[in-house]
Coordinates of C-alpha atoms and ligand atoms in Angstrom, one line a residue:
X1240 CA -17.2 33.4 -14.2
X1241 CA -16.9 29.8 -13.3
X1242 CA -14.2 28.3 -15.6
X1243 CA -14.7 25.8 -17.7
X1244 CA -14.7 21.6 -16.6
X1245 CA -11.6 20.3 -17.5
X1246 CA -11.8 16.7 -18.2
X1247 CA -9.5 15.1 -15.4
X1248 CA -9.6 14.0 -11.8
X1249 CA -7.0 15.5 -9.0
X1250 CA -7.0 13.3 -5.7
X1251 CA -5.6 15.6 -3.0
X1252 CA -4.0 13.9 0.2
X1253 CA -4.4 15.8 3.4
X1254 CA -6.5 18.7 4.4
X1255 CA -4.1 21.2 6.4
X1256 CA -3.5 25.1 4.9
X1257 CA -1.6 23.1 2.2
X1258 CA -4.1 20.9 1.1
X1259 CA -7.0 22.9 1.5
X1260 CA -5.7 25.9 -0.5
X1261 CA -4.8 23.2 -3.5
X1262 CA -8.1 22.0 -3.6
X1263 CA -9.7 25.6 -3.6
X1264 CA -7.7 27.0 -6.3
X1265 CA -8.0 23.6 -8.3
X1266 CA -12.3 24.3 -7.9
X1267 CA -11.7 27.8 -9.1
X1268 CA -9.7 26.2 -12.5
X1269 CA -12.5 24.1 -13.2
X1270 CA -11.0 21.1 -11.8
X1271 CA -12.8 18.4 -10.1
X1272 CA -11.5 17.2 -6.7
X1273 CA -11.7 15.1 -4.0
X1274 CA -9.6 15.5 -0.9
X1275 CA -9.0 12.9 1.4
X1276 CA -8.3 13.3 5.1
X1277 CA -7.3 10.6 7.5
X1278 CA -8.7 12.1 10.3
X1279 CA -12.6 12.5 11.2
X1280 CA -12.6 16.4 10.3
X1281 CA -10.2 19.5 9.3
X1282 CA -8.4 20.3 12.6
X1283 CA -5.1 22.5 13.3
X1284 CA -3.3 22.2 16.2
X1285 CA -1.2 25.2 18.0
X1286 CA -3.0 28.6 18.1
X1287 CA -1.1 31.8 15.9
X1288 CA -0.1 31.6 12.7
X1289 CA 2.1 34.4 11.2
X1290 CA 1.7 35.5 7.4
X1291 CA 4.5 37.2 5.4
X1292 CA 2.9 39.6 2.7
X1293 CA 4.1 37.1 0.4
X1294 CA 1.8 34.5 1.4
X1295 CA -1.1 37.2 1.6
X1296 CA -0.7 37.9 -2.1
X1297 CA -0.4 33.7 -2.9
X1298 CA -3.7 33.3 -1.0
X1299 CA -6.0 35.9 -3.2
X1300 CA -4.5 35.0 -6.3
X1301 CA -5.5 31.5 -5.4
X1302 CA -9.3 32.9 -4.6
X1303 CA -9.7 36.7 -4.6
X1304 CA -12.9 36.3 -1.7
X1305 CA -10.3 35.3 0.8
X1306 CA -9.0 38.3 1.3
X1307 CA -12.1 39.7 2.4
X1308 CA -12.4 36.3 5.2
X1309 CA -9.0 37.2 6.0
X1310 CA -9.4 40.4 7.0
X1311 CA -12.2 39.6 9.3
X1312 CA -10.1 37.0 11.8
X1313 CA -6.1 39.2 11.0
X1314 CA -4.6 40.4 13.7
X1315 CA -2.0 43.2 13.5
X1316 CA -0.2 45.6 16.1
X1317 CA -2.1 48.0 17.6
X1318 CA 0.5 50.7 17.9
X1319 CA 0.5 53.2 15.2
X1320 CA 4.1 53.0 15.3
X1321 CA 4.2 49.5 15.3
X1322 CA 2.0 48.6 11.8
X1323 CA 4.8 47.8 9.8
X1324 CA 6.7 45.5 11.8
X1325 CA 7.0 42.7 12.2
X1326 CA 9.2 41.8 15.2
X1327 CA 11.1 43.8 17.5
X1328 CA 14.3 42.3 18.2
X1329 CA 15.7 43.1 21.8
X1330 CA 17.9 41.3 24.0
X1331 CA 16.7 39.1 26.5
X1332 CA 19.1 38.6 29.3
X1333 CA 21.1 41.0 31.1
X1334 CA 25.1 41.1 30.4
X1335 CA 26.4 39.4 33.2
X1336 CA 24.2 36.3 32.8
X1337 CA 25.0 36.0 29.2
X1338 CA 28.8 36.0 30.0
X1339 CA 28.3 33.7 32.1
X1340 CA 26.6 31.6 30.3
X1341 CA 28.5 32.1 26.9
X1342 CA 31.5 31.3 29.0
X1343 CA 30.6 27.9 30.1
X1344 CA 30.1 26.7 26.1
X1345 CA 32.7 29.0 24.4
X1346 CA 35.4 30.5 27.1
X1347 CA 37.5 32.0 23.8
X1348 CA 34.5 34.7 23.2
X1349 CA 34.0 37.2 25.5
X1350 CA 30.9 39.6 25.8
X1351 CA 32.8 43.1 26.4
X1352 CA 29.6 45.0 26.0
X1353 CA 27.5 46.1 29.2
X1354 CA 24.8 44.7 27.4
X1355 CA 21.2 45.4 29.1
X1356 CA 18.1 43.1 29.3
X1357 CA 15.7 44.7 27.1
X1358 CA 17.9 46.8 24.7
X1359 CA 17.2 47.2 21.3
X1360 CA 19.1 45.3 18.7
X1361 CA 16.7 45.7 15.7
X1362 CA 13.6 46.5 14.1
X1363 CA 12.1 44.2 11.1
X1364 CA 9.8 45.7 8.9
X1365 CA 7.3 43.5 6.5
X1366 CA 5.9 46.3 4.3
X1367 CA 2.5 47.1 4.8
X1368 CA 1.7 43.7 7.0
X1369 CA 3.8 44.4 9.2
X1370 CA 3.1 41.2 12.1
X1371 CA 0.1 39.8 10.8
X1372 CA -1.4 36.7 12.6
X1373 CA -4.3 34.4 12.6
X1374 CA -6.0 31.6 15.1
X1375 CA -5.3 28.2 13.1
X1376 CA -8.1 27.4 13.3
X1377 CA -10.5 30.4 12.3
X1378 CA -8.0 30.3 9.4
X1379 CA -8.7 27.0 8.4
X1380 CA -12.5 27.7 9.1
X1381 CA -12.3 30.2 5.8
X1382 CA -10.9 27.6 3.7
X1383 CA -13.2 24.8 4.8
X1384 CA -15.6 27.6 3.8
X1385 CA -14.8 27.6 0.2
X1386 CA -14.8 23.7 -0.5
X1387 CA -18.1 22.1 -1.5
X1388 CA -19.5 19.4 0.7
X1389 CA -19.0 16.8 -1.4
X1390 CA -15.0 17.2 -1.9
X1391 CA -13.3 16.0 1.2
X1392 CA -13.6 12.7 2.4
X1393 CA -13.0 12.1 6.2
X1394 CA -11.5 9.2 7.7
X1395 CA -9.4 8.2 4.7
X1396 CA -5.5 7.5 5.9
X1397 CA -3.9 7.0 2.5
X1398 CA -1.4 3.7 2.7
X1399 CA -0.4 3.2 -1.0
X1400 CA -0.2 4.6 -4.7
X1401 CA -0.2 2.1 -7.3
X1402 CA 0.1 3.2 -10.7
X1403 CA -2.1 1.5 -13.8
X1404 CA -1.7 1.1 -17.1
X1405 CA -2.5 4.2 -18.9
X1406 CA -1.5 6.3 -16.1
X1407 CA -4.3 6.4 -13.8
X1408 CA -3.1 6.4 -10.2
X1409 CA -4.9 3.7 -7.8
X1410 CA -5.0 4.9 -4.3
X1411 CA -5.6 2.6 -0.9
X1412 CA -6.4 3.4 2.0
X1413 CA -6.1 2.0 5.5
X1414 CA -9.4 1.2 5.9
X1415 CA -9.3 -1.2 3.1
X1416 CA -11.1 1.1 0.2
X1417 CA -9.0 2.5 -3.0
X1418 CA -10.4 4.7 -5.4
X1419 CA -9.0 5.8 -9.0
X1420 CA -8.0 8.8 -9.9
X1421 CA -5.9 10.5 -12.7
X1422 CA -3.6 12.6 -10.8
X1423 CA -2.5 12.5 -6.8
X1424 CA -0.8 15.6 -4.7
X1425 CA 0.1 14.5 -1.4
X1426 CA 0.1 17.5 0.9
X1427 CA 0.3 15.1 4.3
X1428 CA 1.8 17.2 6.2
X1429 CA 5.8 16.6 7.3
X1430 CA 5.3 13.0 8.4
X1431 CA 4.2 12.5 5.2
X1432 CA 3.3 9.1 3.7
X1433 CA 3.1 10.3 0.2
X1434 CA 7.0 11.6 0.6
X1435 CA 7.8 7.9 1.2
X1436 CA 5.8 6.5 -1.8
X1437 CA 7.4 9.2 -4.3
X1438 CA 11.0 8.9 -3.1
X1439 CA 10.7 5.6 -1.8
X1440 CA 11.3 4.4 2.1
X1441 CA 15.1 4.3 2.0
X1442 CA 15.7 7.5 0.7
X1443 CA 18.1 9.6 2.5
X1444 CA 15.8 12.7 2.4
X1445 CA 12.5 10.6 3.6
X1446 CA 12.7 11.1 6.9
X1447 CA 12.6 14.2 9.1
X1448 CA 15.4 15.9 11.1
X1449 CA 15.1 17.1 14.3
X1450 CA 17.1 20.1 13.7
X1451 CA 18.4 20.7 17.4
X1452 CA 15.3 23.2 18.6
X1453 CA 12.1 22.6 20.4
X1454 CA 9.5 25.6 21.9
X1455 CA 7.5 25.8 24.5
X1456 CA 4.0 27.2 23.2
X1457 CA 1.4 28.9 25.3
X1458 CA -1.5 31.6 25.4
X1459 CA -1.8 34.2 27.6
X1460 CA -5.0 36.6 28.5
X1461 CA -3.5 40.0 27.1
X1462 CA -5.2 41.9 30.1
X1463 CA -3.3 39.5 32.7
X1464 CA -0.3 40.4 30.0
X1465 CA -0.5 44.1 30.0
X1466 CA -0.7 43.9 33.8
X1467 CA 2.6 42.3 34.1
X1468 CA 4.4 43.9 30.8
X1469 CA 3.1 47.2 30.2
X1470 CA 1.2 48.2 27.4
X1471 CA 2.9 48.6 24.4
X1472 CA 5.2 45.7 25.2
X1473 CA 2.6 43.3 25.6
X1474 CA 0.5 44.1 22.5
X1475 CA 3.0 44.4 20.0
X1476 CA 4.7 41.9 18.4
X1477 CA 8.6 41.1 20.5
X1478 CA 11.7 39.0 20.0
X1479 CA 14.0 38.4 22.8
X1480 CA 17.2 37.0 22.1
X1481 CA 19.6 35.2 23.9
X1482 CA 22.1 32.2 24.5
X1483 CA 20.8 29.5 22.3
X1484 CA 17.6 30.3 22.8
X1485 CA 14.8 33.2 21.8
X1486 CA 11.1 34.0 22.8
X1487 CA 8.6 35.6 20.8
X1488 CA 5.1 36.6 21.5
X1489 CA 2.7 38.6 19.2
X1490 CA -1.3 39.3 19.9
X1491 CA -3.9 36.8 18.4
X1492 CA -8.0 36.6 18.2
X1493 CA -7.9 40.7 17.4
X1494 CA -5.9 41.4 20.1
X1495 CA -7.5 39.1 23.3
X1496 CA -4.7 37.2 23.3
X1497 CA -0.7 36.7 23.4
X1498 CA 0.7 34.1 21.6
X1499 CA 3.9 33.0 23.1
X1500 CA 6.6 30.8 21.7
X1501 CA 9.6 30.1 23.6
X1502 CA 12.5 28.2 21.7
X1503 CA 15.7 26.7 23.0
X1504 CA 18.4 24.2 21.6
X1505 CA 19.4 20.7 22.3
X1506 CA 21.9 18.6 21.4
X1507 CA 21.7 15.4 20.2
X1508 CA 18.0 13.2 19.1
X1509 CA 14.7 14.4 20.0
X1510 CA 14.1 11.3 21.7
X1511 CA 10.6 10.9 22.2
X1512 CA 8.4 8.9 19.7
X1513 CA 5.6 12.1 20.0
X1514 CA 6.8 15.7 18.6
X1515 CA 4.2 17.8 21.1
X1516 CA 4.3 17.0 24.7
X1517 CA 2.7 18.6 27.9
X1518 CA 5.2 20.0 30.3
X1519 CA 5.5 21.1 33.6
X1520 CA 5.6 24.9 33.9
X1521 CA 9.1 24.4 36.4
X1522 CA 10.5 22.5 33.6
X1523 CA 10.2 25.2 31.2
X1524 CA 11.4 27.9 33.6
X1525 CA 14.3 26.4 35.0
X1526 CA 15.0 26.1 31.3
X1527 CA 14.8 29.8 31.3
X1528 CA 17.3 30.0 34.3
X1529 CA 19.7 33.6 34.2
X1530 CA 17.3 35.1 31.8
X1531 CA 15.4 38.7 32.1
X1532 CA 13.1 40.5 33.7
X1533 CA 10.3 40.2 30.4
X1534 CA 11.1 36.9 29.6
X1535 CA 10.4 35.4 33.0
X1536 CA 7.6 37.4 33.2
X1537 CA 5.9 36.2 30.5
X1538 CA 7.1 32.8 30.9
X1539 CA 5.7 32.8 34.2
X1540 CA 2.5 33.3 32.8
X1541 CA 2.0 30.2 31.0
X1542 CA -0.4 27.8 32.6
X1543 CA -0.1 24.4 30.6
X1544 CA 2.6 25.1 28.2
X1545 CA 3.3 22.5 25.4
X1546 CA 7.0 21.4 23.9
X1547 CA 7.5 20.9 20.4
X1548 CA 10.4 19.2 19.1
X1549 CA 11.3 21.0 16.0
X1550 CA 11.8 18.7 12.2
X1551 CA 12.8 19.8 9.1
X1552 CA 13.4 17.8 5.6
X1553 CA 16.7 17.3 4.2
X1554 CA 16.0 18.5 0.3
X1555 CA 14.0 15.8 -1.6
X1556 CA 15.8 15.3 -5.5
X1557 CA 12.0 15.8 -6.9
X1558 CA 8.2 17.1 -6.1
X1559 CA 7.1 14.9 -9.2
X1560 CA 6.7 11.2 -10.3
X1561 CA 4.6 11.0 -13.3
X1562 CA 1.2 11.6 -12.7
X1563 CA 2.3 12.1 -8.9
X1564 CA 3.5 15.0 -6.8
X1565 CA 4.0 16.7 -3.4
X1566 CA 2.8 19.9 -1.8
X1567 CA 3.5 22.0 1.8
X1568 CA 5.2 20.6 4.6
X1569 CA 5.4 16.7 2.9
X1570 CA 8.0 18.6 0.1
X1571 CA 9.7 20.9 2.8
X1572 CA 8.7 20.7 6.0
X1573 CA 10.8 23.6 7.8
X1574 CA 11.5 25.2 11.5
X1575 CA 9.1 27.8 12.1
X1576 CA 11.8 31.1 12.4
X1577 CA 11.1 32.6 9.9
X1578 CA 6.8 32.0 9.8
X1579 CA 7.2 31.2 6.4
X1580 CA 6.2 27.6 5.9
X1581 CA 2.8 27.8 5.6
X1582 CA 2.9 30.4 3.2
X1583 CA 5.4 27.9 1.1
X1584 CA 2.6 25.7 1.1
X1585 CA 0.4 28.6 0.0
X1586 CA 2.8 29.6 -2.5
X1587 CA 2.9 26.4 -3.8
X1588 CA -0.9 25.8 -4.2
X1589 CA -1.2 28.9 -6.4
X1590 CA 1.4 28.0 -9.0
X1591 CA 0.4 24.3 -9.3
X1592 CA -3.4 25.3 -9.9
X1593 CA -2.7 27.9 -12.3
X1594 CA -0.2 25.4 -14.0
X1595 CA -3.0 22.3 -13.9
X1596 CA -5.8 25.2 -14.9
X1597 CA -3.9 25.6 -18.0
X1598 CA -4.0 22.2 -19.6
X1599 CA -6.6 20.8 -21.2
X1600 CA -6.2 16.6 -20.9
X1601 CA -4.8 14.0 -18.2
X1602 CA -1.6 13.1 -20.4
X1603 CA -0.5 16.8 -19.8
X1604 CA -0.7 16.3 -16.2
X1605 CA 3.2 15.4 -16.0
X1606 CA 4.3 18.0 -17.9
X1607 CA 2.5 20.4 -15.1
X1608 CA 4.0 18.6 -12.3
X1609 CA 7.6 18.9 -14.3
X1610 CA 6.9 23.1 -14.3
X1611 CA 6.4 23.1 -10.8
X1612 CA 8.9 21.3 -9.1
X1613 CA 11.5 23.1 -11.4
X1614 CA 9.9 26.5 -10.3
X1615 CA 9.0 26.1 -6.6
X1616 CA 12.0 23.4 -5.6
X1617 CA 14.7 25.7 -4.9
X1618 CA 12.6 28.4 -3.5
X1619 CA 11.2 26.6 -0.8
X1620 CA 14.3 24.4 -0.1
X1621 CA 15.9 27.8 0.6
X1622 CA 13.3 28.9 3.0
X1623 CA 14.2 25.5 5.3
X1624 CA 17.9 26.5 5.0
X1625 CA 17.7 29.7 5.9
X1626 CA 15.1 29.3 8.3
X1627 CA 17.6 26.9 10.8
X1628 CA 20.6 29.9 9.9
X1629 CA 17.6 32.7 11.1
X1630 CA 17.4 30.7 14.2
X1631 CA 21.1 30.7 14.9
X1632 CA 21.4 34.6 14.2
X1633 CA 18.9 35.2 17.1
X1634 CA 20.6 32.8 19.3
X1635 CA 24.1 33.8 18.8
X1636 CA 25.0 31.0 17.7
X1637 CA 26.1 32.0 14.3
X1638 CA 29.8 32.1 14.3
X1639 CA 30.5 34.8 10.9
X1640 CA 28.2 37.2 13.3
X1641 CA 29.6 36.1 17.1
X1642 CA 28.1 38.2 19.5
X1643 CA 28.5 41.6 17.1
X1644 CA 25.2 43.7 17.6
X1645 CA 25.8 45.7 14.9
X1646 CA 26.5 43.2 12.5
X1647 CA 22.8 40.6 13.9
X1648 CA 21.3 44.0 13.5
X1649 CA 22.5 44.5 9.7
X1650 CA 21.3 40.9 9.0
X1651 CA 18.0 40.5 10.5
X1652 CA 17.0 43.8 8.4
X1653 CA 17.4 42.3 5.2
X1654 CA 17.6 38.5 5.2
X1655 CA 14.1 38.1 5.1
X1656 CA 12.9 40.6 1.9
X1657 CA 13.3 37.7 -0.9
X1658 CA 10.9 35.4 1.2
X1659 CA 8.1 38.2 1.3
X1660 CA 8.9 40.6 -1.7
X1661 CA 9.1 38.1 -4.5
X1662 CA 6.8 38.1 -7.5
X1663 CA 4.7 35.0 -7.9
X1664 CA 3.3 36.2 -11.0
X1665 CA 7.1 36.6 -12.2
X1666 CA 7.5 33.0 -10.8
X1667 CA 3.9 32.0 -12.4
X1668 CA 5.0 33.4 -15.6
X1669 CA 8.1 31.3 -15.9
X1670 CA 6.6 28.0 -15.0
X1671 CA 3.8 28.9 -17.9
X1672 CA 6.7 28.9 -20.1
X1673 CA 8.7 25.7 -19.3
X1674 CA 5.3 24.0 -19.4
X1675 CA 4.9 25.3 -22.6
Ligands
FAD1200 C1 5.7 25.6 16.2 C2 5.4 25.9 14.8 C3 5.0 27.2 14.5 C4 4.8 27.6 13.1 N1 4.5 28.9 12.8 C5 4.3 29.2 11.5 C6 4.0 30.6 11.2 O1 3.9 31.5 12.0 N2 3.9 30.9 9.9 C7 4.0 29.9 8.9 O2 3.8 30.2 7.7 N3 4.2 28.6 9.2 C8 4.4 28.2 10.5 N4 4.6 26.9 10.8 C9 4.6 25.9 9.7 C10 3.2 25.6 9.3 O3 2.5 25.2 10.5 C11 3.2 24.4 8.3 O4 4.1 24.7 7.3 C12 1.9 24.2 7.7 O5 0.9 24.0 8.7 C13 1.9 23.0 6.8 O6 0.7 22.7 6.2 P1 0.4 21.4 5.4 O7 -1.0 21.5 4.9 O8 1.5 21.2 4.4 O9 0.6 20.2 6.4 P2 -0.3 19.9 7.7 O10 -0.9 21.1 8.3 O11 0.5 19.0 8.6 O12 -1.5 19.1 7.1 C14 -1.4 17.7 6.7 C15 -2.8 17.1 6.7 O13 -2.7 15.8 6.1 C16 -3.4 14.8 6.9 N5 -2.7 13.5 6.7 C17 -1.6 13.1 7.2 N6 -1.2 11.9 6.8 C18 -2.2 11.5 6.0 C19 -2.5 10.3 5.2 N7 -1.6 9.3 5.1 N8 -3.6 10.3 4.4 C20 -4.5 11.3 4.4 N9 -4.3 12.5 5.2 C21 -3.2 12.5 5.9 C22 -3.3 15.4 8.3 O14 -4.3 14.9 9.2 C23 -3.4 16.9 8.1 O15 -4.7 17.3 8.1 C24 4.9 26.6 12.1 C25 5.2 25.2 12.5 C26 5.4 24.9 13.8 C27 5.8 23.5 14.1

């Protein structure tokens, strides 16, 4: 049953997953919407995108039909074996090379273990979901799906908020048009402008971080991958680890394809004005230099890879001005390690529609906005933290775990259940009742 109109306007800013799931469980309040996009159409770049159970649960609370779409473009291991997890963590170089290696940085530690490329170090199990991956863009073709026609508005860049007397937010665009509205969530993405309105341009948390990682992305034809890796590596979802770096690869498009994602660490600035960057396949493997038998392998199979640098968010002190907040990556962008970001943004589009569904005026708008940041702040804040330590656990770099197997094993079992276990309806619950 269609609920019924509420009497209020919500702009959204930015059509990615964030945006897009905002304005869809917004619709399904009764709320009315418009979503403005700078560019000419929705668009996602990269190609996989993991989903923590979690984020699952967030998306058919926000609009029970999706988890029908979903299921039609998922992607899961194909091993029977294999259903539940979600990476298998192994090493990724052989012992010698890592001493060497780990001796040139940090001659005090000492590998003492015959350690072998390809061992086992642990196995990571996400409930039922186990790995469970998408194409980008199918995904965001089963959102677009759901919003009416006349909701987004293309080609709309948004510069500047002004806000008027009585509360009503003015918006302007770079094209020279504004429009009214009575309540704005900026969801524009990690080089957000709407971050820079809210806490204003000097802010010390404004800005990304590069956060001393960039990856290498690339696809790879999972028959040419099988070929090279065998079977049950190649279509089931792997970590390697090694010295300040890891590679992961899981299958895509129902199995067609191997997603690849190769990370390593720099020190110092990015130090290029543009995040994504072409790159030379040599580059990337002589990057790779003294690493295994898989990891070359499928490294060597990338065509035309792409380099990301990799940006977080220092924590913002507030999602909320007034009658103005901030949603996905422009509250907390994070580093991708533990493919939990876009389901933050998910997350947080669930609880701020059920919070907005619940009041009945524009002057309660605030107190909305107020529920949410208290409720969602810390939780996704955490995720970026822990996401950079996840990240230094699978490339040794963590010094409370050194080089110990046995205690990266004990870690990476557990340090990921309170991102995909948690109760959003628990989490819903409470918001309800600080609105209240
Ligand atoms: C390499 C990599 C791998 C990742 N893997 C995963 C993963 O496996 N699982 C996971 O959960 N997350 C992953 N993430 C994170 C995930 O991609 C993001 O958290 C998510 O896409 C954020 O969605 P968003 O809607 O908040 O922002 P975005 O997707 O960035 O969307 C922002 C939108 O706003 C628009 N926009 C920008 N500025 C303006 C403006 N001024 N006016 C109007 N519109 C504007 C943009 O055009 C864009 O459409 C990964 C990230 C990276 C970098």
């Amino acid at each position: 049953m269609a609920a019924e109109k509420k009497p209020f306007h919500v702009a959204v800013v930015g059509g990615g997953i964030g945006g897009l799931c905002l304005a869809i469980g917004l619709l399904r309040q009764g709320v009315s919407v418009t979503l403005y996009e700078a560019a000419s159409e929705f668009k996602e770049i990269g190609a996989g995108i993991g989903f923590g159970p979690n984020a699952l649960r967030a998306l058919e609370q926000i609009d029970p039909s999706l988890r029908a779409s979903y299921e039609t473009i998922q992607t899961s291991n194909p091993s029977p074996n294999r259903k539940s997890t979600w990476f298998q963590f192994q090493l990724g170089m052989k012992s010698q090379n890592w001493s060497k290696l780990q001796a040139s940085t940090n001659p005090t530690e000492k590998i003492t273990e015959t350690w072998q490329d390809g061992q086992k170090v642990a196995t990571v199990t996400a409930g039922k979901t186990g790995q469970l991956s998408f194409h980008r863009a199918h995904f965001l073709d089963i959102l677009v799906a759901l919003v009416p026609k006349d909701v987004p508005k293309f080609g709309k860049k948004l510069v500047d908020i002004e806000e008027l007397e009585g509360g009503k937010l003015e918006m302007k665009f770079a094209d020279g048009t504004t429009a009214q509205t009575d309540a704005v969530v900026g969801c524009d993405g990690v080089k957000s402008r709407t971050r820079a309105l809210l806490l204003g341009p000097d802010h010390p948390a404004v800005s990304p971080r590069f956060t001393g990682k960039y990856a290498y992305r690339g696809l790879i034809p999972m028959e040419q991958a099988v070929e090279a890796l065998g079977d049950e590596v190649a279509r089931n979802s792997q970590l390697y680890m090694g010295h300040h770096g890891h590679v992961l690869t899981f299958p895509i498009e129902k199995g067609k394809t191997m997603n690849v994602v190769a990370f390593r660490s720099k020190e110092g600035e990015w130090g290029d004005e543009k995040w994504v960057l072409p790159m030379e396949r040599w580059v990337m493997l002589r990057d790779y230099e003294g690493w295994g038998e898989n990891v070359m392998k499928i490294l060597s199979m990338i065509k035309r890879p792409d380099v990301w640098g990799l940006f977080d968010h220092p924590h913002a002190p507030t999602y909320y001005r007034k009658r103005f907040a901030i949603l996905g990556d422009a509250a907390h962008a994070s580093t991708p390690h533990q493919g939990a970001g876009a389901g933050q943004a998910v997350e947080d589009a669930f609880i701020l529609s059920r919070l907005i569904g619940k009041i009945s005026s524009a002057d309660e708008i605030e107190k909305a906005f107020k529920a949410y940041d208290a409720i969602r702040r810390p939780r996704s804040q955490k995720v970026v933290e822990t996401s950079r330590d996840a990240a230094a656990v699978y490339e040794f770099e963590d010094d409370s775990l050194g080089t110990d197997l046995e205690k990266v094993r004990a870690t990476l079992e557990i340090r990921y259940k309170w991102i995909w276990d948690e109760d959003m309806n628990e989490h819903l619950r409470q918001a309800m009742e600080l609105m209240d």
